[in-house]
XYZ file of C-alpha atoms in Angstrom:
726
model
C -46.666 10.920 44.324
C -44.425 7.923 45.031
C -43.189 5.625 42.306
C -41.825 2.097 42.465
C -38.323 3.187 41.526
C -38.469 3.258 37.751
C -38.408 7.049 37.988
C -34.879 6.698 39.309
C -33.995 4.533 36.320
C -35.163 7.144 33.825
C -31.953 9.040 33.302
C -32.241 12.714 34.169
C -35.927 12.549 35.152
C -35.658 12.422 38.938
C -38.197 15.029 40.059
C -38.611 16.173 36.455
C -41.679 18.461 36.025
C -42.683 16.734 32.768
C -42.715 13.348 34.502
C -44.648 14.824 37.433
C -47.173 16.292 34.983
C -47.878 12.819 33.574
C -48.070 11.261 37.036
C -50.692 13.824 37.995
C -52.608 13.429 34.734
C -55.646 15.292 33.471
C -58.762 15.315 31.302
C -58.482 14.955 27.535
C -61.111 14.734 24.823
C -60.890 11.380 23.050
C -62.013 11.614 19.398
C -63.412 8.663 17.445
C -65.867 10.301 15.040
C -67.565 13.673 14.432
C -70.244 12.683 16.945
C -68.122 10.624 19.362
C -65.936 12.953 21.395
C -65.794 12.089 25.082
C -63.718 13.325 28.012
C -61.465 10.761 29.623
C -58.993 11.099 32.488
C -55.422 10.075 31.564
C -52.424 9.691 33.842
C -49.146 7.819 34.102
C -49.211 5.021 36.646
C -46.683 4.724 39.434
C -44.590 2.249 37.463
C -43.710 5.199 35.170
C -44.300 3.091 32.057
C -48.059 2.446 31.929
C -50.679 5.015 30.928
C -54.082 4.646 32.583
C -57.285 6.035 31.194
C -60.684 6.094 32.781
C -63.575 4.324 31.081
C -67.180 5.402 31.586
C -68.581 2.060 30.447
C -70.268 0.174 33.288
C -68.893 -3.252 32.446
C -65.492 -2.211 31.091
C -62.382 -2.054 33.211
C -60.307 1.101 33.105
C -57.955 0.780 30.136
C -54.160 0.906 30.150
C -51.389 0.879 27.556
C -47.628 0.693 27.889
C -45.331 3.532 26.884
C -43.232 0.794 25.249
C -46.032 0.463 22.682
C -45.833 4.109 21.589
C -44.172 4.722 18.234
C -44.584 8.516 18.099
C -46.486 11.435 19.599
C -47.321 14.182 17.113
C -48.790 17.624 17.697
C -51.649 19.083 15.654
C -54.373 17.700 13.383
C -51.954 15.468 11.455
C -53.800 12.159 11.681
C -56.607 11.296 9.298
C -58.943 10.899 12.272
C -58.348 14.400 13.619
C -58.551 16.001 10.182
C -61.847 14.264 9.503
C -63.450 14.549 12.931
C -62.350 17.940 14.297
C -62.488 21.572 13.193
C -59.488 23.690 12.171
C -60.045 25.961 15.198
C -58.715 23.234 17.543
C -55.546 22.625 15.495
C -53.217 23.833 18.266
C -54.949 21.729 20.944
C -54.853 18.407 19.086
C -52.306 15.629 19.286
C -52.116 11.935 18.384
C -50.437 8.930 19.967
C -49.245 6.502 17.275
C -48.641 2.910 18.343
C -46.014 0.480 17.083
C -48.473 -2.306 16.336
C -51.535 -2.183 14.108
C -53.494 -0.665 16.981
C -55.414 2.454 15.963
C -54.088 5.901 16.811
C -55.297 7.612 19.944
C -56.581 11.030 18.814
C -56.900 13.572 21.615
C -57.824 17.213 22.187
C -56.591 19.179 25.211
C -58.338 22.086 26.921
C -55.705 24.592 25.746
C -52.764 24.945 23.368
C -50.337 25.168 26.295
C -51.677 21.985 27.873
C -51.545 20.140 24.553
C -47.891 21.055 24.074
C -47.191 19.946 27.644
C -48.728 16.514 27.037
C -46.732 16.040 23.830
C -43.460 17.252 25.339
C -43.876 15.107 28.466
C -44.822 11.939 26.614
C -41.999 12.309 24.098
C -39.456 12.825 26.874
C -40.517 9.837 28.987
C -40.913 7.512 25.976
C -37.430 8.507 24.760
C -35.891 7.864 28.167
C -37.690 4.559 28.533
C -36.442 3.434 25.111
C -32.898 4.253 26.198
C -33.053 2.008 29.263
C -30.865 -1.051 28.948
C -32.401 -4.519 28.842
C -30.900 -5.110 32.287
C -32.636 -2.066 33.738
C -35.940 -3.060 32.172
C -35.579 -6.618 33.436
C -35.066 -5.342 36.979
C -38.533 -3.800 36.748
C -40.043 -7.128 35.692
C -42.454 -7.640 38.638
C -44.267 -4.437 37.773
C -44.878 -5.102 34.088
C -47.974 -6.482 32.410
C -45.944 -9.578 31.540
C -45.622 -10.294 35.259
C -49.406 -10.509 35.614
C -49.561 -12.903 32.660
C -46.881 -15.129 34.161
C -48.690 -15.222 37.485
C -51.820 -16.384 35.666
C -49.840 -19.113 33.907
C -48.087 -20.435 37.016
C -48.803 -23.975 38.107
C -51.042 -24.250 41.182
C -48.468 -26.134 43.240
C -45.870 -23.396 42.646
C -48.260 -20.759 43.937
C -49.128 -22.945 46.908
C -45.460 -23.433 47.666
C -44.966 -19.671 47.877
C -48.227 -18.943 49.747
C -46.800 -19.403 53.231
C -49.599 -17.371 54.808
C -52.201 -19.715 53.241
C -54.231 -16.634 52.257
C -54.726 -17.681 48.653
C -52.758 -14.662 47.385
C -49.092 -13.704 47.315
C -47.704 -10.607 49.022
C -44.376 -9.140 50.141
C -41.627 -11.756 50.492
C -43.951 -14.376 48.996
C -43.926 -12.489 45.680
C -40.132 -12.285 45.792
C -39.921 -16.026 46.477
C -42.305 -16.706 43.592
C -40.216 -14.489 41.312
C -36.981 -16.238 42.346
C -38.493 -19.627 41.535
C -39.758 -18.458 38.168
C -36.431 -16.935 37.157
C -34.215 -19.765 38.398
C -31.614 -20.525 35.688
C -30.019 -23.927 36.248
C -28.037 -23.652 33.006
C -26.437 -20.416 34.229
C -25.527 -22.134 37.495
C -23.649 -24.830 35.540
C -21.759 -22.382 33.309
C -20.922 -20.092 36.220
C -19.789 -23.026 38.357
C -17.276 -24.080 35.687
C -15.418 -20.777 35.991
C -16.173 -19.550 39.542
C -12.906 -20.840 40.996
C -12.350 -18.158 43.636
C -14.275 -18.958 46.860
C -17.444 -19.498 44.860
C -17.052 -16.319 42.812
C -15.520 -15.474 39.454
C -12.283 -13.573 39.744
C -11.262 -11.187 36.980
C -8.941 -13.894 35.613
C -11.756 -16.476 35.758
C -13.889 -14.085 33.722
C -11.093 -13.577 31.178
C -10.830 -17.367 30.831
C -14.584 -17.588 30.167
C -14.513 -14.799 27.587
C -11.538 -16.294 25.749
C -12.566 -19.950 25.772
C -16.364 -19.835 25.537
C -17.202 -16.477 23.969
C -14.196 -16.400 21.616
C -13.560 -12.757 22.482
C -10.264 -10.983 22.835
C -10.320 -10.037 26.505
C -7.880 -8.606 29.016
C -7.931 -8.172 32.775
C -8.875 -4.541 32.162
C -11.956 -5.733 30.249
C -12.882 -8.078 33.098
C -12.504 -5.306 35.675
C -14.759 -3.063 33.601
C -17.442 -5.771 33.409
C -17.301 -6.375 37.164
C -17.501 -2.648 37.885
C -20.488 -2.284 35.563
C -22.587 -5.356 36.347
C -21.747 -6.618 39.836
C -24.635 -5.650 42.202
C -22.871 -6.717 45.415
C -20.619 -3.885 46.577
C -18.472 -6.200 48.711
C -17.798 -8.489 45.750
C -17.163 -5.517 43.487
C -14.615 -4.117 45.913
C -12.770 -7.448 45.820
C -12.886 -7.480 41.994
C -15.165 -10.542 42.020
C -18.232 -11.329 39.903
C -21.201 -13.062 41.542
C -23.698 -15.266 39.717
C -26.205 -12.389 39.672
C -23.578 -10.098 38.169
C -22.654 -12.756 35.616
C -26.296 -13.116 34.545
C -26.740 -9.344 34.335
C -23.719 -9.183 32.043
C -25.038 -11.977 29.789
C -28.379 -10.153 29.567
C -26.820 -6.887 28.412
C -27.460 -6.127 24.708
C -23.725 -5.913 24.000
C -23.274 -9.484 25.265
C -26.146 -10.944 23.249
C -26.066 -12.787 19.943
C -25.813 -9.687 17.711
C -22.277 -8.391 17.283
C -22.337 -4.988 19.056
C -19.835 -3.629 16.511
C -22.535 -4.060 13.859
C -25.262 -2.128 15.698
C -23.993 1.262 14.597
C -23.001 2.163 11.046
C -19.887 0.073 10.417
C -19.902 -0.423 6.644
C -18.321 1.773 4.001
C -21.041 4.302 3.102
C -19.011 6.012 0.367
C -19.808 3.492 -2.384
C -22.282 4.335 -5.202
C -25.951 3.945 -4.190
C -26.488 0.920 -6.435
C -23.928 -1.050 -4.413
C -26.350 -1.305 -1.488
C -29.456 -3.259 -0.604
C -32.078 -0.646 0.336
C -34.991 -1.233 2.710
C -38.048 -0.628 0.520
C -41.823 -0.510 0.899
C -44.586 -1.272 -1.605
C -47.899 0.645 -1.528
C -46.589 2.360 1.569
C -49.810 4.320 2.077
C -51.914 1.212 2.853
C -52.602 0.057 6.398
C -54.265 -3.199 5.361
C -55.356 -4.877 2.094
C -55.155 -3.562 -1.493
C -58.895 -3.471 -2.246
C -60.774 -1.634 0.489
C -58.286 -0.989 3.269
C -57.541 2.474 4.638
C -54.777 4.695 3.290
C -52.973 6.765 5.917
C -49.985 9.005 6.522
C -49.388 6.851 9.631
C -48.387 3.998 7.315
C -45.527 6.157 5.993
C -44.498 7.122 9.524
C -44.369 3.499 10.645
C -42.380 2.397 7.598
C -39.850 5.219 8.017
C -39.470 4.469 11.714
C -38.634 0.870 10.788
C -35.752 2.172 8.664
C -37.474 2.054 5.269
C -35.590 4.229 2.745
C -37.741 3.817 -0.375
C -41.455 4.604 -0.099
C -44.117 4.455 -2.796
C -46.640 7.175 -3.675
C -49.482 6.120 -5.998
C -50.673 9.518 -7.265
C -54.035 10.361 -8.854
C -56.030 13.492 -9.637
C -58.062 14.738 -6.675
C -60.728 17.361 -6.144
C -59.936 21.081 -5.746
C -56.799 20.555 -7.863
C -55.154 18.613 -5.010
C -53.534 15.278 -5.987
C -54.413 12.273 -3.840
C -52.769 8.964 -3.020
C -54.636 5.668 -3.048
C -54.689 2.305 -4.824
C -56.347 3.169 -8.121
C -59.574 1.520 -9.253
C -60.236 0.144 -5.747
C -62.200 1.145 -2.649
C -59.116 2.047 -0.617
C -59.452 5.457 1.009
C -57.712 8.546 -0.363
C -55.228 10.863 1.341
C -53.821 14.165 0.127
C -50.446 14.048 -1.617
C -49.303 17.157 0.278
C -50.145 15.555 3.649
C -48.019 12.535 2.759
C -45.076 14.744 1.754
C -45.414 16.636 5.054
C -45.419 13.399 7.062
C -42.409 12.069 5.141
C -40.539 15.341 5.616
C -41.120 15.279 9.369
C -40.259 11.617 9.998
C -37.803 10.675 7.232
C -34.579 11.043 9.169
C -35.496 10.156 12.750
C -34.344 6.536 12.459
C -31.740 6.950 9.716
C -29.941 9.968 8.271
C -29.389 8.285 4.926
C -31.330 9.290 1.783
C -35.002 8.537 1.174
C -36.242 7.612 -2.311
C -39.771 8.702 -3.241
C -41.019 6.202 -5.829
C -43.796 7.963 -7.786
C -46.512 5.978 -9.549
C -47.831 8.932 -11.527
C -51.386 8.827 -12.894
C -52.094 12.562 -12.632
C -52.943 15.162 -15.248
C -50.251 17.662 -16.206
C -51.979 20.314 -14.080
C -51.921 18.215 -10.933
C -48.387 17.018 -11.664
C -47.380 20.658 -11.465
C -49.101 20.832 -8.069
C -47.142 17.740 -6.968
C -43.888 19.399 -8.000
C -44.768 22.605 -6.126
C -45.658 20.692 -2.950
C -42.428 18.697 -2.994
C -40.365 21.798 -3.685
C -41.985 23.912 -0.962
C -42.215 21.192 1.721
C -38.915 19.362 1.164
C -36.961 22.490 0.221
C -33.208 22.161 -0.147
C -33.352 18.527 1.030
C -34.824 17.577 -2.361
C -32.218 16.654 -4.987
C -33.152 18.548 -8.180
C -29.798 18.491 -9.970
C -26.809 16.146 -10.060
C -24.169 16.516 -7.375
C -20.947 18.090 -8.546
C -20.179 19.759 -11.867
C -21.064 18.328 -15.234
C -22.855 15.164 -16.262
C -22.341 12.376 -13.681
C -21.201 8.921 -14.742
C -22.202 7.091 -11.574
C -24.429 7.340 -8.527
C -23.418 9.410 -5.512
C -22.978 7.589 -2.203
C -25.351 7.338 0.770
C -22.840 9.423 2.730
C -22.968 12.239 0.179
C -26.774 12.147 0.214
C -27.389 12.206 3.960
C -30.618 14.016 4.793
C -31.667 14.187 1.126
C -34.712 13.073 -0.871
C -34.492 11.568 -4.363
C -37.360 11.154 -6.811
C -37.906 7.974 -8.815
C -40.255 8.446 -11.740
C -40.593 9.204 -15.437
C -38.552 11.841 -17.188
C -39.162 13.644 -20.501
C -35.606 13.380 -21.725
C -32.177 12.037 -20.965
C -30.318 13.659 -18.091
C -27.478 14.213 -20.542
C -29.721 16.582 -22.536
C -29.761 19.113 -19.723
C -26.027 19.575 -20.215
C -26.275 20.068 -23.987
C -25.940 23.602 -25.329
C -29.338 23.492 -27.035
C -31.313 21.548 -24.484
C -34.948 20.997 -25.410
C -37.372 23.441 -23.802
C -40.671 21.968 -24.960
C -43.222 21.523 -22.184
C -45.438 19.402 -24.433
C -43.020 16.520 -24.842
C -44.640 13.207 -24.004
C -43.179 9.901 -22.993
C -44.490 6.426 -23.564
C -45.891 5.208 -20.279
C -44.670 1.868 -19.069
C -47.546 -0.500 -18.424
C -48.839 0.008 -14.925
C -48.182 -3.518 -13.732
C -49.706 -2.748 -10.364
C -53.233 -2.474 -11.780
C -54.554 -5.791 -13.057
C -56.545 -4.165 -15.851
C -53.443 -2.461 -17.235
C -51.054 -5.400 -17.341
C -51.081 -5.372 -21.139
C -48.518 -2.958 -22.480
C -50.879 -0.518 -24.184
C -48.135 1.958 -25.036
C -50.379 4.713 -23.740
C -48.900 8.172 -24.009
C -48.496 10.063 -20.768
C -48.300 13.822 -20.678
C -45.613 14.764 -18.224
C -45.188 18.119 -16.521
C -41.698 19.524 -17.047
C -41.558 20.718 -13.428
C -42.027 17.142 -12.196
C -39.833 15.603 -14.883
C -36.903 17.844 -13.950
C -36.971 16.505 -10.372
C -36.066 13.003 -11.593
C -32.268 12.912 -11.504
C -30.866 9.528 -10.449
C -33.892 7.217 -10.826
C -35.552 7.448 -14.242
C -38.181 4.734 -14.798
C -37.801 2.863 -18.101
C -38.844 -0.409 -19.726
C -36.667 -3.497 -19.457
C -35.918 -5.144 -22.818
C -33.267 -7.590 -21.717
C -29.820 -7.446 -20.129
C -27.990 -6.911 -23.415
C -30.216 -3.989 -24.366
C -29.770 -2.441 -20.917
C -26.011 -2.748 -21.179
C -25.908 -1.093 -24.610
C -28.646 1.525 -24.456
C -29.444 2.541 -20.888
C -27.625 5.190 -18.883
C -26.616 4.301 -15.345
C -29.561 6.211 -13.822
C -32.236 4.515 -15.968
C -33.893 1.707 -14.047
C -36.645 -0.851 -14.519
C -39.261 -2.174 -12.109
C -39.979 -5.903 -12.172
C -43.045 -7.743 -10.985
C -42.018 -10.512 -8.575
C -42.803 -13.335 -11.043
C -40.623 -11.938 -13.824
C -37.855 -11.072 -11.374
C -37.919 -14.558 -9.839
C -37.657 -16.122 -13.297
C -34.659 -13.956 -14.182
C -33.053 -14.753 -10.815
C -33.443 -18.469 -11.453
C -32.665 -18.705 -15.167
C -30.190 -15.827 -15.692
C -28.757 -15.377 -12.229
C -25.245 -14.237 -13.132
C -26.529 -11.848 -15.813
C -28.915 -10.352 -13.259
C -26.105 -9.946 -10.727
C -23.936 -8.190 -13.342
C -26.841 -5.959 -14.416
C -27.252 -4.827 -10.807
C -23.575 -3.957 -10.482
C -24.120 -0.976 -12.786
C -27.897 -0.424 -12.789
C -30.755 -0.347 -10.288
C -33.598 -2.870 -10.097
C -36.851 -2.456 -8.204
C -39.042 -5.488 -7.448
C -42.680 -5.307 -6.332
C -45.390 -7.832 -5.378
C -47.753 -9.315 -7.955
C -51.084 -7.554 -8.438
C -52.842 -10.745 -7.352
C -51.673 -10.152 -3.771
C -54.807 -8.171 -2.922
C -54.456 -9.200 0.726
C -51.107 -7.345 0.903
C -49.224 -10.610 1.346
C -45.523 -10.731 0.534
C -43.019 -12.759 -1.473
C -39.641 -14.174 -0.495
C -37.050 -11.375 -0.934
C -34.012 -13.682 -0.665
C -33.752 -14.815 -4.320
C -33.853 -11.170 -5.433
C -31.208 -10.047 -2.936
C -29.135 -13.036 -4.091
C -29.373 -11.589 -7.628
C -28.151 -8.201 -6.405
C -31.504 -6.382 -6.682
C -31.326 -3.259 -4.543
C -34.965 -2.172 -4.096
C -36.963 -5.265 -3.127
C -40.243 -3.647 -2.091
C -42.428 -5.426 0.468
C -45.798 -4.708 2.083
C -44.588 -3.367 5.420
C -48.124 -3.451 6.821
C -48.270 -7.260 6.709
C -46.461 -9.268 9.424
C -44.924 -12.432 7.960
C -41.702 -14.414 7.656
C -40.725 -12.355 4.595
C -40.907 -9.145 6.648
C -38.938 -10.877 9.413
C -36.190 -11.488 6.860
C -36.338 -7.858 5.758
C -36.025 -6.721 9.368
C -33.117 -9.122 9.878
C -31.313 -7.973 6.723
C -31.480 -4.339 7.806
C -31.080 -4.923 11.550
C -27.404 -3.967 11.401
C -25.370 -1.008 10.130
C -27.153 1.424 12.409
C -30.589 0.366 11.053
C -29.698 2.847 8.339
C -31.771 1.057 5.689
C -28.622 0.567 3.583
C -26.560 -2.641 3.561
C -23.418 -2.817 1.419
C -23.520 -5.679 -1.048
C -20.640 -8.195 -0.840
C -17.576 -7.360 -2.946
C -18.328 -10.180 -5.413
C -21.668 -8.472 -6.177
C -19.982 -5.125 -6.915
C -17.604 -6.407 -9.604
C -18.739 -5.940 -13.239
C -16.842 -9.087 -14.218
C -18.184 -11.216 -11.374
C -18.796 -14.900 -12.076
C -21.010 -15.268 -9.009
C -24.100 -17.358 -9.639
C -26.255 -18.015 -6.542
C -27.882 -21.026 -8.232
C -24.867 -22.981 -9.484
C -22.321 -21.641 -6.972
C -19.328 -22.060 -9.268
C -16.132 -21.701 -7.305
C -14.900 -18.238 -6.485
C -14.083 -15.836 -3.669
C -17.705 -15.987 -2.519
C -17.491 -19.683 -1.660
C -16.288 -19.512 1.971
C -17.784 -22.696 3.403
C -18.588 -22.404 7.108
C -20.123 -24.826 9.583
C -22.571 -23.399 12.099
C -23.123 -25.287 15.353
C -26.166 -24.200 17.375
C -27.128 -25.558 20.783
C -30.631 -24.488 21.763
C -30.423 -24.456 25.555
C -33.455 -22.700 27.054
C -35.986 -19.876 26.849
C -37.250 -17.407 29.415
C -40.564 -15.693 30.149
C -42.376 -16.484 26.930
C -45.681 -14.648 26.517
C -49.020 -16.405 26.389
C -50.350 -16.979 22.895
C -53.871 -17.934 23.902
C -55.205 -15.438 26.419
C -57.333 -18.022 28.219
C -56.190 -18.261 31.831
C -55.720 -22.010 31.581
C -53.503 -21.754 28.520
C -49.789 -22.508 28.901
C -47.464 -22.632 25.912
C -45.809 -25.837 24.702
C -42.830 -24.157 23.047
C -40.556 -25.533 20.369
C -37.660 -23.703 18.714
C -36.900 -23.540 15.002
C -33.490 -22.535 13.667
C -33.549 -21.580 9.993
C -30.904 -20.502 7.499
C -31.960 -18.286 4.586
C -29.608 -17.427 1.738
C -28.543 -18.965 -1.567
C -30.458 -22.199 -2.324
C -27.584 -24.402 -1.144
C -27.685 -22.742 2.285
C -31.437 -22.880 2.967
C -32.155 -25.239 5.879
C -34.435 -25.658 8.900
C -34.224 -27.698 12.093
C -36.401 -27.726 15.189
C -36.429 -28.959 18.760
C -38.997 -31.175 20.369
C -41.849 -29.283 22.059
C -41.537 -28.657 25.805
C -44.856 -29.276 27.510
C -46.638 -26.626 29.579
C -43.786 -24.247 30.334
C -43.418 -20.685 29.150
C -41.268 -19.594 32.102
C -38.048 -21.522 31.649
C -38.332 -24.381 29.138
C -35.092 -26.173 28.318
C -34.091 -28.334 25.357
C -30.285 -28.706 25.165
C -30.521 -29.844 21.542
C -27.665 -29.503 19.049
C -27.941 -28.603 15.354
C -25.366 -28.254 12.586
C -25.629 -26.281 9.331
C -23.385 -25.898 6.288
C -23.248 -22.324 4.994
C -21.497 -21.736 1.670
C -22.131 -18.013 1.113
C -22.195 -16.482 4.608
C -22.203 -12.906 3.259
C -25.785 -13.404 2.016
C -27.091 -15.732 4.740
C -29.589 -14.864 7.457
C -30.197 -16.886 10.635
C -33.725 -16.957 12.052
C -34.636 -18.216 15.517
C -38.359 -18.675 16.059
C -40.495 -20.075 18.864
C -43.885 -21.659 18.269
C -46.576 -23.008 20.553
C -46.911 -26.643 19.520
C -50.362 -27.993 18.711
C -50.752 -31.602 17.654
C -54.178 -31.052 16.063
C -53.642 -27.761 14.184
C -50.976 -25.343 13.008
C -48.559 -24.130 15.644
C -49.052 -20.600 16.955
C -46.302 -18.013 16.559
C -44.689 -16.854 19.822
C -41.653 -14.797 18.793
C -38.664 -14.630 16.457
C -35.299 -13.011 15.867
C -33.477 -12.824 12.529
C -29.971 -11.510 11.941
C -27.185 -11.717 9.325
C -24.974 -14.793 9.613
C -21.833 -12.637 9.704
C -23.231 -10.669 12.675
C -23.446 -13.724 14.949
C -21.417 -13.698 18.163
C -20.021 -17.017 19.303
C -20.399 -18.621 22.711
C -23.268 -18.542 25.206
C -25.676 -15.865 23.996
C -29.137 -14.609 24.791
C -31.405 -14.029 21.791
C -34.033 -11.293 22.151
C -37.424 -11.955 20.601
C -39.711 -9.845 18.435
C -43.477 -10.240 18.203
C -45.263 -10.714 14.872
C -45.230 -6.940 14.265
C -41.451 -6.753 14.694
C -41.553 -5.108 18.130
C -39.399 -6.315 21.027
C -41.019 -8.674 23.528
C -39.967 -7.327 26.933
C -38.175 -9.857 29.179
C -38.705 -12.799 26.795
C -35.679 -14.460 25.247
C -33.870 -17.549 24.053
C -30.521 -18.859 25.336
C -28.187 -20.629 22.909
C -24.582 -21.585 22.297
C -23.083 -20.620 18.919
C -19.951 -21.876 17.207
C -18.845 -21.018 13.660
C -15.981 -23.025 12.168
C -14.251 -23.159 8.812
C -15.502 -26.272 7.044
C -12.917 -28.928 6.315
């Protein structure tokens, strides 16, 4: 079967039998319920990135989905749907396709175990290869993507007529190429290129060096220029003459390493040998929920999605279940229940696929002693040696180990019967009946009063709590005098915000030596989120958000943890790791943290923006917002005028200036909205990154959709300059 050429782009898959298997396709049983199991034909389309499935419905078109949308493919009856709707006998024939967005899993059953394994192996291989394609390679396949069809629908009638030389009413062959050239015309690139193309209409290697030095503020040599030309120049004649054409120049600017995010910050670049409490940690609240807090479904898929987004602290709300098996759900609500052991299995399998750095299991323990013992056995047997059950090194520790020392490890946060120090005493207590006062369960509205209820705690579970013992907070002075380094408090967002506003420096100092976990108010039954910035500004490490809810707050979380290899750990600035620090994010008294910068942003243009309204007549009227998030003095927002009826190549050429006083804590967010004069604007896309990870010069900005997934081909083009303020 012929393909359109993408097969040749998929590294190492030319003629690959797994790719050929998908191109041929086959019948699979689609499972929706115990009574709804229907055979559908699935195969990979010739573009090598779109799966097609046959529909038996008379009025429904055959369905497709992009491999770009696949988050994971897992073998066996692991999903809730397959466990509920299939029998154990088909375990080895089952597999699930998990999507990046909130789209439901696709649960499937093959005709044999061998065929099921072949589907899983083939899909995983092609998805992995597709994810590894560069933006340039994906862009070259643009005419064959679903976006292309959307753009064609959006195109103005006169543009289509201009390309329809055959007057047939449709575009074909060279007409499509002409249409594509018109849609992707970049006048702003022509101007920039023309300024430096001083060698018979081309850029010489020296011209390119001049551009990189003057505009991009990069240290560049002729050797660097020659490498760029060799890599990106599509014209062999120009390449042989060491020249860079306009097409080659644009391909270079579109490469991820030439975009707005500093490529040196994509991989782990920070010191990972500091104590754990010196890092901000990507953290999830009520991780098991897919939707709201009252009646939404609980699912192991929610854990998988959070872990794949780099989350390093997940929450498990544990309750007694039937058959002596603990369950996880939001207590006293109608949310569905999932088995504790299934969650631990899912976490074990997916914990270290995005990041190798440690995962914290935050236990909200409401179980009886008997089922706590079951919890301990499940964690011990499933997590094995990866579970930290004793301090690292010899003797009683005096500080936290580092993320580097804990690579591939799990840590338990929860209650403990005694002090960790007691385990090193000669006559350590050995009483299984010891009880501990339970901290008020702030996450259940009916338990917000501190009832000082006694909680029986199983010794087996207690002994697994090493570095994160949950305790009450009785003030900063009390914590300094009476709490060991590993004893930590959880704060509801309202209390934490008040401390961050009224006792900011004390909070920062507290978090130099101790851990703080913040979680949303119980009133957020819709799983909405709060602004994490004030808590990060106060040095709080575990600022837990509802990962299942797309919002600006989650955009900030994604932006904060976008860098450092998406490890889920970001080293706090030096002035937030000093026990004597005078840093106060509210008053900003002078100190080493006050490094006033001026950010100049020119919003130039955007490319290939997706439709927001799926009506054929709908064309976006885009405007761009540039926002700074950080300490209160740095928070600012500016926006362009809307550009009418153009999602292909709108241009603004508007300049903005921002003062940034604490760049180490600042985030920059670019967002595009579809302007509407009579109602709220519609979200189109956004990109958030740390201020100190900005690259200067002419830069493309990729865009994420509301779920935090990359929008293929869409982007923003800006000019960035960062100067020391006078």
